[in-house]
Amino acid sequence: MSRNSRLLSVRMRASRDGRHVSGAEGLYSEPLAVRMVGRYAERALTHGLGRPDEVVITLEALEVKPEEIPALRVTTLQNEEPRRGRQMAERLLAGCGIGTQGMRTAWNFIGRRHGLRGGILLDTEGVRLDPNLERGVRVSRMGISRRAERDLSRMLAAFDWDHQTVREALVLASKVHAHPKVVAELCVSDDPDYTTGYVASRRLGYVRIPHLKKEGSRRGGRAFFIGVTDVPGVLEYLERTPVIVTSLKGCLGLLTEDAIPDLFTEG
Ligand code: WAQ
Ligand code: MG
């Protein structure tokens, strides 16, 4: 492969006193990967959650060509308060077949004082399936092509949602839900001033919920609900299989809670 065509995985993780502060990653051509090292370093050092004392940046040549996938369809539900937001998230999860106990386990995990670097894998009834309880599962080796990213920016900008946080979370979720064994996901940022979270599934797409948590809270996390068979295969896919978003599935804009049933039918 020529220097310009091969893709590298570039990953950043920042910590303070051994505790995870922030992370980011993408797939880039070699020349761009070199520039991203500087950008990720700067971003790690200026992250809102506190100054890290260690930043690790990894550059890794991919062994296989990344799988090309579309981004999930994007929707935002109108919401003003965490209590309502949580109810909406639960309606969405229930529609994906997640039981009450599954939701409770996910909320408890997300509400823990010290977050993990990764998310957790749960079955639909809330049984923890990933082997390393203190580490969780880190979804890795995903990215978006420059062209799809430009289109995504344009699509999101039409609704005033074009932020790096949204684009990156959408890329992560698009990778996760491209796997047929993944049932649903609940995500709340651990950033104290980022209160929008989301529920995602292949059918629902990526459904953003503003004010899913109170302003100022550092609690956050991700729970991935999966089928119980072939957990090692799902883990391997989430952590190691390179996947790149190369197309979009559109955006439904801002909807009210009444539209939730339609999200499950419109395909
Ligand atoms: N793999 C698995 N879990 C992760 C990963 C990853 N690569 N990155 C973060 N997490 C987990 C981890 O437990 C974090 O504590 C938690 O998710 C939150 O991470 O459209 O910014 O990076 O406006 O703070 C949602 C965007 C933003 C909603 C989510 O997450 C929107 C966000 P953060
Ligand atoms: Mg964060």
XYZ file of N, CA and C and ligand atoms in Angstrom:
835
model
N 0.836 -1.202 0.000
C 0.000 0.000 0.000
C 0.872 1.254 0.000
N 0.445 2.267 -0.674
C 1.245 3.489 -0.703
C 1.091 4.233 0.622
N 2.001 5.105 0.866
C 2.001 5.884 2.101
C 0.690 6.652 2.280
N 0.096 7.073 1.182
C -1.101 7.894 1.301
C -2.389 7.106 1.439
N -2.385 5.845 0.995
C -3.666 5.153 1.000
C -3.884 4.296 2.235
N -2.792 3.886 2.930
C -3.088 2.995 4.050
C -3.610 3.798 5.238
N -4.495 3.143 5.989
C -5.113 3.832 7.119
C -4.459 3.406 8.426
N -4.342 4.361 9.318
C -3.832 4.085 10.654
C -4.937 4.345 11.666
N -4.949 3.538 12.726
C -5.807 3.838 13.865
C -5.010 4.760 14.774
N -5.575 5.923 15.094
C -4.931 6.857 16.014
C -5.823 6.959 17.243
N -5.244 6.649 18.409
C -6.049 6.621 19.634
C -5.384 7.427 20.736
N -6.197 8.159 21.454
C -5.678 8.950 22.567
C -6.412 8.560 23.842
N -5.652 8.398 24.929
C -6.328 8.307 26.228
C -5.546 9.108 27.252
N -6.286 9.850 28.048
C -5.672 10.722 29.036
C -6.129 10.312 30.418
N -5.189 10.345 31.375
C -5.559 9.971 32.741
C -4.902 10.906 33.746
N -5.436 10.896 34.940
C -4.874 11.672 36.044
C -4.929 10.788 37.281
N -3.789 10.671 37.943
C -3.674 9.771 39.101
C -4.212 8.377 38.753
N -3.917 7.939 37.557
C -4.323 6.602 37.144
C -5.790 6.466 36.770
N -6.520 7.570 36.818
C -7.948 7.503 36.509
C -8.226 8.109 35.138
N -9.078 7.436 34.371
C -9.410 7.878 33.020
C -10.016 9.285 33.020
N -9.536 10.155 32.142
C -10.109 11.499 32.004
C -10.841 11.655 30.671
N -10.164 11.319 29.589
C -10.828 11.438 28.289
C -10.112 10.563 27.270
N -10.797 10.305 26.176
C -10.214 9.501 25.110
C -10.868 9.860 23.791
N -10.188 9.564 22.714
C -10.763 9.805 21.387
C -9.974 8.980 20.387
N -10.569 8.704 19.241
C -9.833 7.973 18.224
C -10.458 8.094 16.859
N -9.701 7.719 15.863
C -10.221 7.717 14.503
C -9.288 6.933 13.594
N -9.707 6.761 12.334
C -8.882 6.098 11.315
C -8.472 7.163 10.303
N -7.185 7.263 10.048
C -6.693 8.353 9.202
C -5.607 7.866 8.251
N -5.517 8.531 7.116
C -4.400 8.303 6.205
C -3.124 8.707 6.941
N -1.991 8.204 6.473
C -0.756 8.459 7.213
C -0.450 9.945 7.429
N -0.505 10.762 6.386
C -0.174 12.175 6.617
C -1.122 12.845 7.624
N -2.396 12.479 7.548
C -3.366 13.073 8.465
C -3.160 12.528 9.880
N -2.789 11.255 9.974
C -2.552 10.632 11.283
C -1.472 11.403 12.040
N -0.447 11.828 11.318
C 0.642 12.571 11.940
C 0.111 13.875 12.540
N -0.757 14.545 11.802
C -1.327 15.790 12.320
C -2.270 15.547 13.499
N -2.994 14.409 13.425
C -3.951 14.113 14.497
C -3.261 13.882 15.842
N -2.023 13.400 15.814
C -1.286 13.188 17.064
C -1.212 14.507 17.834
N -0.882 15.579 17.130
C -0.814 16.897 17.764
C -2.172 17.371 18.244
N -3.171 17.155 17.400
C -4.515 17.627 17.781
C -5.066 16.889 18.989
N -4.846 15.560 19.011
C -5.324 14.785 20.162
C -4.570 15.181 21.431
N -3.276 15.457 21.299
C -2.490 15.853 22.475
C -3.048 17.158 23.037
N -3.301 18.099 22.145
C -3.816 19.388 22.588
C -5.187 19.237 23.246
N -6.006 18.419 22.598
C -7.342 18.207 23.123
C -7.302 17.552 24.510
N -6.416 16.575 24.678
C -6.309 15.879 25.970
C -5.908 16.853 27.067
N -4.982 17.753 26.729
C -4.449 18.661 27.744
C -5.415 19.792 28.086
N -6.396 20.031 27.233
C -7.330 21.123 27.496
C -8.732 20.612 27.840
N -8.862 19.296 28.094
C -10.173 18.708 28.389
C -10.759 19.272 29.686
N -12.060 19.519 29.677
C -12.755 20.163 30.789
C -12.722 19.423 32.119
N -12.520 18.097 32.081
C -12.613 17.318 33.318
C -11.376 17.398 34.218
N -10.410 18.207 33.877
C -9.220 18.292 34.725
C -7.977 17.905 33.967
N -6.865 18.504 34.321
C -5.612 18.318 33.599
C -5.066 16.918 33.795
N -4.853 16.177 32.701
C -4.285 14.841 32.861
C -2.793 14.918 33.192
N -2.266 13.897 33.878
C -0.824 13.852 34.082
C -0.180 12.828 33.149
N -1.009 12.103 32.402
C -0.455 11.193 31.402
C -1.384 11.137 30.185
N -0.807 11.274 29.009
C -1.576 11.148 27.770
C -0.873 10.104 26.910
N -1.601 9.080 26.523
C -1.020 8.041 25.673
C -1.658 8.137 24.296
N -0.833 8.286 23.287
C -1.340 8.324 21.916
C -0.747 7.153 21.151
N -1.604 6.376 20.546
C -1.177 5.174 19.827
C -1.446 5.339 18.347
N -0.451 4.984 17.542
C -0.642 4.920 16.089
C -0.464 3.468 15.698
N -1.412 2.927 14.963
C -1.330 1.508 14.632
C -1.800 1.286 13.195
N -0.970 0.629 12.416
C -1.382 0.296 11.052
C -2.420 -0.811 11.121
N -3.490 -0.702 10.352
C -4.527 -1.734 10.363
C -4.051 -2.967 9.613
N -4.368 -4.137 10.171
C -3.976 -5.376 9.497
C -4.938 -5.722 8.373
N -6.163 -5.274 8.516
C -7.168 -5.550 7.478
C -7.842 -4.243 7.076
N -8.406 -4.264 5.896
C -9.121 -3.090 5.404
C -10.382 -2.913 6.255
N -10.699 -1.693 6.666
C -11.891 -1.540 7.515
C -13.178 -1.870 6.769
N -14.114 -2.427 7.517
C -15.453 -2.700 7.001
C -16.152 -1.352 6.797
N -16.821 -1.168 5.673
C -17.515 0.105 5.429
C -18.967 -0.005 5.867
N -19.398 0.931 6.685
C -20.770 0.892 7.204
C -21.426 2.281 7.074
N -22.768 2.321 7.094
C -23.453 3.620 7.143
C -23.569 4.103 8.592
N -23.691 5.407 8.780
C -23.985 5.946 10.113
C -25.440 5.647 10.435
N -25.758 5.508 11.703
C -27.155 5.362 12.108
C -27.922 6.641 11.790
N -29.208 6.488 11.556
C -30.084 7.653 11.379
C -30.147 8.458 12.691
N -30.167 9.757 12.579
C -30.101 10.623 13.767
C -31.454 11.290 14.062
N -31.842 11.263 15.318
C -33.059 11.948 15.769
C -32.764 12.629 17.106
N -33.442 13.718 17.416
C -33.382 14.286 18.767
C -34.796 14.380 19.315
N -34.994 13.935 20.541
C -36.299 14.071 21.186
C -36.321 15.355 22.001
N -37.452 16.057 21.917
C -37.589 17.279 22.693
C -37.676 16.935 24.170
N -36.802 17.526 24.968
C -36.862 17.271 26.407
C -36.203 18.401 27.185
N -36.766 18.698 28.351
C -36.246 19.790 29.182
C -35.704 19.320 30.519
N -36.093 18.133 30.969
C -35.688 17.752 32.322
C -35.281 16.279 32.439
N -34.285 16.017 33.286
C -33.741 14.674 33.419
C -34.773 13.582 33.715
N -35.760 13.904 34.554
C -36.725 12.857 34.923
C -37.518 12.377 33.702
N -37.978 13.354 32.901
C -38.692 13.010 31.661
C -37.766 12.313 30.670
N -36.532 12.817 30.607
C -35.559 12.236 29.672
C -35.327 10.768 29.969
N -35.231 10.477 31.247
C -35.011 9.099 31.649
C -36.200 8.220 31.261
N -37.416 8.775 31.417
C -38.607 8.011 30.998
C -38.590 7.740 29.493
N -38.160 8.759 28.738
C -38.091 8.553 27.285
C -37.075 7.471 26.945
N -35.913 7.547 27.608
C -34.878 6.532 27.364
C -35.436 5.146 27.664
N -36.216 5.037 28.738
C -36.761 3.734 29.118
C -37.819 3.238 28.137
N -38.607 4.166 27.589
C -39.571 3.750 26.544
C -38.830 3.196 25.341
N -37.748 3.869 24.975
C -36.964 3.422 23.820
C -36.340 2.050 24.092
N -35.759 1.902 25.283
C -35.109 0.628 25.618
C -36.126 -0.498 25.713
N -37.296 -0.202 26.304
C -38.346 -1.218 26.412
C -38.754 -1.684 25.022
N -38.853 -0.744 24.092
C -39.205 -1.083 22.715
C -38.166 -1.973 22.039
N -36.951 -1.935 22.557
C -35.882 -2.802 22.025
C -35.851 -4.147 22.745
N -36.748 -4.330 23.732
C -36.802 -5.613 24.427
C -35.977 -5.664 25.699
N -35.551 -4.504 26.205
C -34.767 -4.487 27.444
C -35.721 -4.513 28.642
N -35.490 -5.425 29.569
C -36.351 -5.566 30.738
C -36.033 -4.540 31.812
N -36.950 -4.433 32.796
C -36.797 -3.457 33.884
C -35.474 -3.628 34.617
N -35.113 -4.886 34.896
C -33.868 -5.132 35.630
C -32.652 -4.741 34.789
N -32.748 -4.962 33.498
C -31.659 -4.562 32.594
C -31.446 -3.056 32.652
N -32.548 -2.313 32.629
C -32.447 -0.850 32.687
C -31.873 -0.417 34.024
N -32.350 -1.051 35.101
C -31.888 -0.662 36.440
C -30.373 -0.860 36.565
N -29.899 -1.994 36.077
C -28.453 -2.255 36.133
C -27.677 -1.200 35.348
N -28.197 -0.842 34.178
C -27.519 0.156 33.350
C -27.484 1.516 34.045
N -28.614 1.953 34.598
C -28.641 3.257 35.293
C -27.720 3.249 36.503
N -27.714 2.138 37.249
C -26.830 2.056 38.426
C -25.383 2.195 38.021
N -25.022 1.524 36.942
C -23.640 1.598 36.476
C -23.295 3.024 36.052
N -24.188 3.629 35.309
C -23.941 4.981 34.805
C -23.880 5.988 35.952
N -24.607 5.708 37.036
C -24.634 6.625 38.176
C -23.481 6.461 39.150
N -22.568 5.516 38.877
C -21.433 5.304 39.802
C -20.518 6.518 39.841
N -19.900 6.726 40.980
C -19.066 7.913 41.145
C -17.862 7.899 40.204
N -17.183 6.765 40.119
C -16.017 6.711 39.238
C -16.309 5.865 38.016
N -16.297 6.522 36.860
C -16.621 5.820 35.629
C -15.477 4.924 35.181
N -15.791 4.024 34.285
C -14.763 3.182 33.672
C -14.283 3.855 32.395
N -13.184 3.315 31.859
C -12.702 3.790 30.582
C -13.612 3.287 29.461
N -14.231 2.173 29.698
C -15.111 1.588 28.679
C -16.550 1.545 29.152
N -17.363 0.852 28.372
C -18.757 0.636 28.754
C -18.908 -0.787 29.276
N -20.149 -1.172 29.573
C -20.382 -2.542 30.031
C -21.294 -3.271 29.052
N -21.120 -4.595 29.002
C -21.989 -5.450 28.189
C -22.999 -6.107 29.122
N -24.270 -5.969 28.786
C -25.326 -6.586 29.590
C -26.225 -7.419 28.691
N -26.828 -8.470 29.274
C -27.902 -9.110 28.517
C -29.175 -8.300 28.760
N -30.278 -8.655 28.134
C -31.464 -7.791 28.194
C -32.073 -7.745 29.605
N -31.659 -8.683 30.486
C -32.147 -8.657 31.872
C -31.117 -8.084 32.837
N -30.015 -7.582 32.309
C -29.076 -6.865 33.169
C -27.922 -7.688 33.715
N -27.732 -8.902 33.228
C -26.590 -9.701 33.673
C -25.337 -9.225 32.941
N -24.302 -8.934 33.712
C -23.054 -8.419 33.141
C -22.332 -9.520 32.376
N -21.935 -9.230 31.135
C -21.355 -10.264 30.274
C -19.879 -10.054 29.946
N -19.353 -8.837 30.155
C -17.935 -8.655 29.814
C -17.063 -9.114 30.972
N -15.895 -9.691 30.640
C -15.088 -10.399 31.645
C -14.333 -9.501 32.627
N -13.929 -8.314 32.200
C -13.066 -7.500 33.056
C -13.875 -6.375 33.704
N -14.327 -6.637 34.944
C -15.304 -5.748 35.574
C -14.780 -4.333 35.801
N -13.484 -4.190 36.018
C -12.930 -2.872 36.302
C -12.580 -2.082 35.048
N -12.460 -2.776 33.937
C -12.057 -2.099 32.708
C -13.246 -1.817 31.811
N -14.163 -2.757 31.750
C -15.273 -2.636 30.813
C -14.808 -2.921 29.402
N -15.603 -2.514 28.435
C -15.317 -2.767 27.025
C -15.054 -1.448 26.333
N -13.905 -1.358 25.710
C -13.580 -0.129 24.994
C -13.814 -0.363 23.504
N -14.800 0.317 22.926
C -15.045 0.197 21.490
C -13.912 0.939 20.782
N -13.281 0.275 19.829
C -12.070 0.853 19.254
C -11.933 0.513 17.778
N -11.040 1.215 17.130
C -10.729 1.029 15.717
C -11.922 1.365 14.810
N -12.505 2.555 15.099
C -13.566 3.041 14.215
C -13.212 4.448 13.749
N -13.783 4.820 12.624
C -13.530 6.152 12.091
C -14.593 6.509 11.076
N -14.401 7.643 10.447
C -15.327 8.109 9.416
C -14.493 8.666 8.272
N -14.913 8.402 7.045
C -14.155 8.923 5.907
C -14.307 10.442 5.867
N -13.369 11.100 5.255
C -13.411 12.569 5.235
C -14.663 13.057 4.527
N -15.018 12.338 3.481
C -16.187 12.748 2.719
C -17.483 12.573 3.525
N -17.601 11.412 4.189
C -18.806 11.188 5.011
C -18.843 12.181 6.165
N -17.673 12.541 6.698
C -17.652 13.495 7.808
C -18.123 14.878 7.349
N -17.724 15.245 6.134
C -18.169 16.532 5.594
C -19.693 16.519 5.415
N -20.199 15.422 4.860
C -21.652 15.309 4.667
C -22.384 15.306 6.007
N -21.795 14.618 6.978
C -22.407 14.548 8.305
C -22.468 15.937 8.941
N -21.369 16.677 8.846
C -21.341 18.047 9.384
C -22.453 18.880 8.769
N -22.601 18.738 7.474
C -23.615 19.529 6.769
C -25.015 19.116 7.228
N -25.231 17.806 7.340
C -26.544 17.313 7.746
C -26.894 17.799 9.156
N -25.927 17.688 10.077
C -26.186 18.082 11.467
C -26.310 19.596 11.605
N -25.552 20.319 10.807
C -25.554 21.787 10.906
C -26.938 22.349 10.589
N -27.693 21.661 9.751
C -29.033 22.127 9.388
C -29.932 22.202 10.631
N -29.586 21.424 11.671
C -30.368 21.447 12.912
C -29.590 22.082 14.068
N -28.425 22.627 13.728
C -27.566 23.226 14.756
C -26.981 22.182 15.713
N -26.763 20.966 15.226
C -26.237 19.890 16.077
C -24.821 19.485 15.671
N -24.168 20.298 14.875
C -22.864 19.859 14.368
C -21.753 20.115 15.378
N -21.591 19.193 16.314
C -20.522 19.295 17.304
C -19.690 18.027 17.247
N -18.419 18.187 17.565
C -17.506 17.041 17.552
C -18.007 15.902 18.437
N -18.563 16.257 19.601
C -19.063 15.233 20.529
C -20.147 14.386 19.859
N -21.047 15.035 19.143
C -22.136 14.315 18.470
C -21.565 13.429 17.352
N -20.699 13.999 16.535
C -20.146 13.227 15.408
C -19.403 11.997 15.909
N -18.585 12.180 16.950
C -17.793 11.048 17.450
C -18.672 9.973 18.093
N -19.676 10.409 18.860
C -20.553 9.423 19.495
C -21.357 8.673 18.427
N -21.744 9.374 17.363
C -22.486 8.720 16.282
C -21.616 7.673 15.572
N -20.364 7.975 15.372
C -19.456 7.010 14.732
C -19.295 5.775 15.623
N -19.111 6.001 16.919
C -18.981 4.872 17.849
C -20.242 4.007 17.813
N -21.402 4.655 17.951
C -22.667 3.904 17.981
C -22.918 3.198 16.655
N -22.520 3.813 15.555
C -22.741 3.188 14.247
C -21.928 1.907 14.127
N -20.713 1.928 14.674
C -19.927 0.690 14.679
C -20.613 -0.362 15.550
N -20.960 0.041 16.765
C -21.531 -0.907 17.730
C -22.764 -1.610 17.150
N -23.671 -0.816 16.559
C -24.952 -1.380 16.134
C -24.898 -1.993 14.740
N -23.740 -1.940 14.105
C -23.583 -2.677 12.848
C -23.424 -4.173 13.137
N -23.198 -4.522 14.402
C -23.097 -5.946 14.746
C -24.483 -6.504 15.076
N -24.873 -7.605 14.425
C -26.240 -8.121 14.593
C -26.580 -8.595 16.000
N -25.584 -8.890 16.833
C -25.865 -9.372 18.195
C -26.104 -8.234 19.192
N -25.864 -6.996 18.773
C -26.073 -5.872 19.690
C -27.543 -5.450 19.611
N -28.190 -5.341 20.771
C -29.624 -5.081 20.830
C -29.930 -3.597 21.032
N -29.220 -2.941 21.940
C -29.484 -1.529 22.242
C -28.331 -0.960 23.054
N -28.303 0.353 23.154
C -27.253 1.030 23.916
C -27.843 2.233 24.636
N -27.350 2.471 25.836
C -27.690 3.684 26.591
C -26.392 4.412 26.905
N -26.337 5.697 26.581
C -25.110 6.472 26.817
C -25.409 7.794 27.493
N -24.636 8.071 28.535
C -24.664 9.378 29.196
C -23.213 9.838 29.304
N -22.926 11.049 28.841
C -21.556 11.565 28.921
C -21.138 11.753 30.370
N -19.835 11.595 30.626
C -19.351 11.849 31.991
C -18.875 13.297 32.147
N -19.016 14.069 31.103
C -18.608 15.462 31.112
C -19.659 16.273 31.903
N -19.236 17.039 32.932
C -20.226 17.722 33.779
C -21.085 18.739 33.035
N -20.576 19.315 31.935
C -21.472 20.247 31.245
C -22.014 19.720 29.925
N -21.952 18.408 29.741
C -22.589 17.835 28.553
C -23.732 16.933 28.995
N -24.951 17.408 28.859
C -26.077 16.700 29.469
C -26.928 15.903 28.481
N -26.615 16.012 27.183
C -27.357 15.230 26.188
C -26.808 13.808 26.131
N -27.698 12.847 26.200
C -27.288 11.447 26.072
C -28.026 10.832 24.901
N -27.922 9.515 24.744
C -28.662 8.883 23.658
C -28.995 7.429 23.950
N -30.004 6.957 23.234
C -30.304 5.528 23.143
C -30.153 5.181 21.675
N -29.529 4.048 21.384
C -29.371 3.649 19.983
C -29.682 2.182 19.793
N -30.168 1.869 18.595
C -30.281 0.478 18.161
C -30.346 0.520 16.631
N -30.170 -0.630 16.012
C -30.221 -0.643 14.533
C -31.545 -0.101 14.033
N -32.621 -0.516 14.669
C -33.964 -0.142 14.246
C -34.261 1.323 14.548
N -33.982 1.743 15.790
C -34.262 3.122 16.226
C -33.349 4.138 15.574
N -32.124 3.724 15.311
C -31.082 4.672 14.943
C -30.485 5.293 16.193
N -29.953 6.492 16.040
C -29.261 7.190 17.121
C -30.217 8.263 17.631
N -30.775 8.042 18.833
C -31.817 8.933 19.338
C -31.272 9.762 20.497
N -31.075 11.041 20.229
C -30.493 11.935 21.230
C -31.562 12.411 22.213
N -31.193 12.496 23.482
C -32.112 12.996 24.506
C -31.410 14.109 25.288
N -31.805 15.368 25.042
C -31.196 16.474 25.791
C -31.582 16.393 27.266
N -30.754 16.956 28.124
C -31.010 17.005 29.571
C -31.291 15.623 30.149
N -30.536 14.644 29.684
C -30.715 13.299 30.239
C -30.098 13.223 31.638
N -29.186 14.140 31.942
C -28.704 14.220 33.326
C -28.636 15.681 33.751
N -28.464 15.884 35.058
C -28.385 17.243 35.613
C -27.066 17.895 35.236
N -27.120 19.173 34.960
C -25.914 19.962 34.712
C -24.962 19.835 35.910
N -23.664 19.671 35.622
C -22.677 19.642 36.703
C -22.332 18.248 37.202
N -23.076 17.241 36.771
C -22.795 15.886 37.237
C -21.688 15.235 36.413
N -20.758 14.599 37.107
C -19.657 13.911 36.424
C -19.972 12.456 36.163
N -21.169 12.063 36.480
C -21.488 10.643 36.305
C -21.946 10.381 34.880
N -21.444 9.314 34.327
C -21.831 8.955 32.968
C -21.297 7.583 32.636
N -21.647 7.093 31.471
C -21.154 5.781 31.061
C -21.963 5.249 29.901
N -21.567 4.061 29.464
C -22.285 3.418 28.367
C -22.615 1.991 28.735
N -23.836 1.573 28.427
C -24.216 0.167 28.574
C -24.643 -0.349 27.206
N -24.044 -1.463 26.801
C -24.394 -2.117 25.538
C -25.156 -3.394 25.871
N -26.381 -3.472 25.402
C -27.181 -4.683 25.612
C -26.969 -5.611 24.423
N -26.623 -6.859 24.710
C -26.343 -7.801 23.614
C -27.015 -9.151 23.878
N -27.102 -9.960 22.829
C -27.588 -11.326 22.980
C -26.552 -12.140 23.739
N -26.960 -13.255 24.348
C -26.037 -13.977 25.230
C -25.098 -14.944 24.504
N -25.356 -15.203 23.227
C -24.487 -16.163 22.535
C -23.292 -15.458 21.910
N -22.175 -16.157 21.887
C -20.940 -15.653 21.286
C -20.496 -14.292 21.824
N -20.441 -14.173 23.142
C -19.947 -12.935 23.759
C -18.502 -12.629 23.323
N -17.600 -13.650 23.290
C -16.233 -13.345 22.849
C -16.176 -12.774 21.433
N -17.058 -13.252 20.554
C -17.098 -12.742 19.184
C -17.516 -11.281 19.141
N -18.498 -10.921 19.960
C -18.964 -9.528 20.011
C -17.864 -8.634 20.579
N -17.219 -9.122 21.650
C -16.110 -8.367 22.268
C -14.991 -8.096 21.265
N -14.629 -9.152 20.554
C -13.564 -9.033 19.556
C -13.952 -7.996 18.497
N -15.193 -8.053 18.047
C -15.668 -7.085 17.060
C -15.595 -5.660 17.613
N -16.150 -5.452 18.805
C -16.215 -4.087 19.359
C -14.821 -3.514 19.585
N -13.908 -4.333 20.097
C -12.592 -3.817 20.477
C -11.584 -3.804 19.336
N -11.725 -4.736 18.391
C -10.622 -4.912 17.444
C -10.930 -4.791 15.957
N -12.170 -5.034 15.554
C -12.447 -5.016 14.113
C -12.510 -3.581 13.587
N -11.663 -3.228 12.613
C -11.720 -1.862 12.099
C -12.953 -1.625 11.228
N -13.625 -0.523 11.506
C -14.872 -0.189 10.816
C -14.846 1.295 10.475
N -15.250 1.613 9.273
C -15.269 3.026 8.890
C -16.639 3.422 8.339
N -17.163 4.526 8.822
C -18.430 5.062 8.326
C -18.151 5.759 7.001
N -18.840 5.324 5.948
C -18.615 5.944 4.639
C -19.898 6.518 4.044
N -21.042 6.310 4.738
C -22.289 6.876 4.209
C -23.222 7.211 5.366
N -24.298 7.922 5.065
C -25.224 8.364 6.105
C -26.603 7.764 5.873
N -27.398 7.734 6.943
C -28.784 7.282 6.788
C -29.768 8.403 7.056
N -29.285 9.624 7.124
C -30.198 10.755 7.244
C -30.529 11.142 8.665
N -31.457 12.077 8.774
C -31.750 12.708 10.044
C -33.235 13.047 10.075
N -33.926 12.674 11.150
C -35.354 12.963 11.261
C -35.619 14.291 11.956
N -34.587 14.948 12.458
C -34.767 16.247 13.105
C -35.263 16.113 14.535
N -35.913 17.168 15.012
C -36.378 17.244 16.394
C -37.810 16.733 16.477
N -38.034 15.712 17.303
C -39.368 15.121 17.421
C -39.841 15.171 18.872
N -41.144 15.075 19.064
C -41.656 15.010 20.436
C -41.743 13.544 20.861
N -41.974 13.363 22.157
C -42.080 12.026 22.727
C -43.157 11.189 22.025
N -44.206 11.863 21.545
C -45.296 11.148 20.859
C -44.823 10.386 19.638
N -43.686 10.774 19.096
C -43.191 10.133 17.870
C -42.420 8.841 18.153
N -42.221 8.503 19.435
C -41.407 7.323 19.751
C -41.884 6.042 19.046
N -43.214 5.742 19.071
C -43.634 4.517 18.373
C -43.247 4.506 16.886
N -43.305 5.681 16.242
C -42.956 5.748 14.816
C -41.490 5.416 14.574
N -40.649 5.723 15.562
C -39.222 5.441 15.388
C -38.984 3.949 15.186
N -39.871 3.139 15.783
C -39.697 1.683 15.667
C -40.236 1.149 14.350
N -41.151 1.874 13.722
C -41.744 1.345 12.491
C -41.065 1.867 11.246
N -40.739 3.168 11.236
C -40.059 3.721 10.056
C -38.647 3.179 10.030
N -38.379 2.425 9.025
C -37.197 1.709 9.026
C -35.881 2.166 8.786
N -15.926 2.475 24.208
C -16.741 2.142 25.230
N -17.161 3.015 26.141
C -16.735 4.269 26.032
C -15.876 4.701 24.995
C -15.468 3.722 24.047
N -14.658 4.007 23.054
N -15.623 6.010 25.168
C -16.296 6.381 26.263
N -16.962 5.329 26.788
C -17.803 5.298 27.989
C -17.003 5.561 29.241
O -17.545 4.811 30.282
C -17.245 7.015 29.490
O -17.194 7.300 30.847
C -18.665 7.201 28.957
O -18.788 6.278 27.882
C -18.931 8.583 28.439
O -17.904 8.932 27.532
O -25.462 13.304 20.371
O -19.120 12.309 25.227
O -16.680 10.348 25.963
O -25.223 14.978 21.768
O -17.930 11.394 27.971
C -23.041 11.643 23.766
C -23.409 12.575 22.680
C -21.665 12.006 24.188
C -24.874 12.761 22.605
C -21.053 10.899 24.895
O -19.191 10.267 26.090
C -25.201 13.754 21.505
C -19.690 11.256 25.396
P -17.835 10.334 26.886
Mg -16.186 12.279 28.631
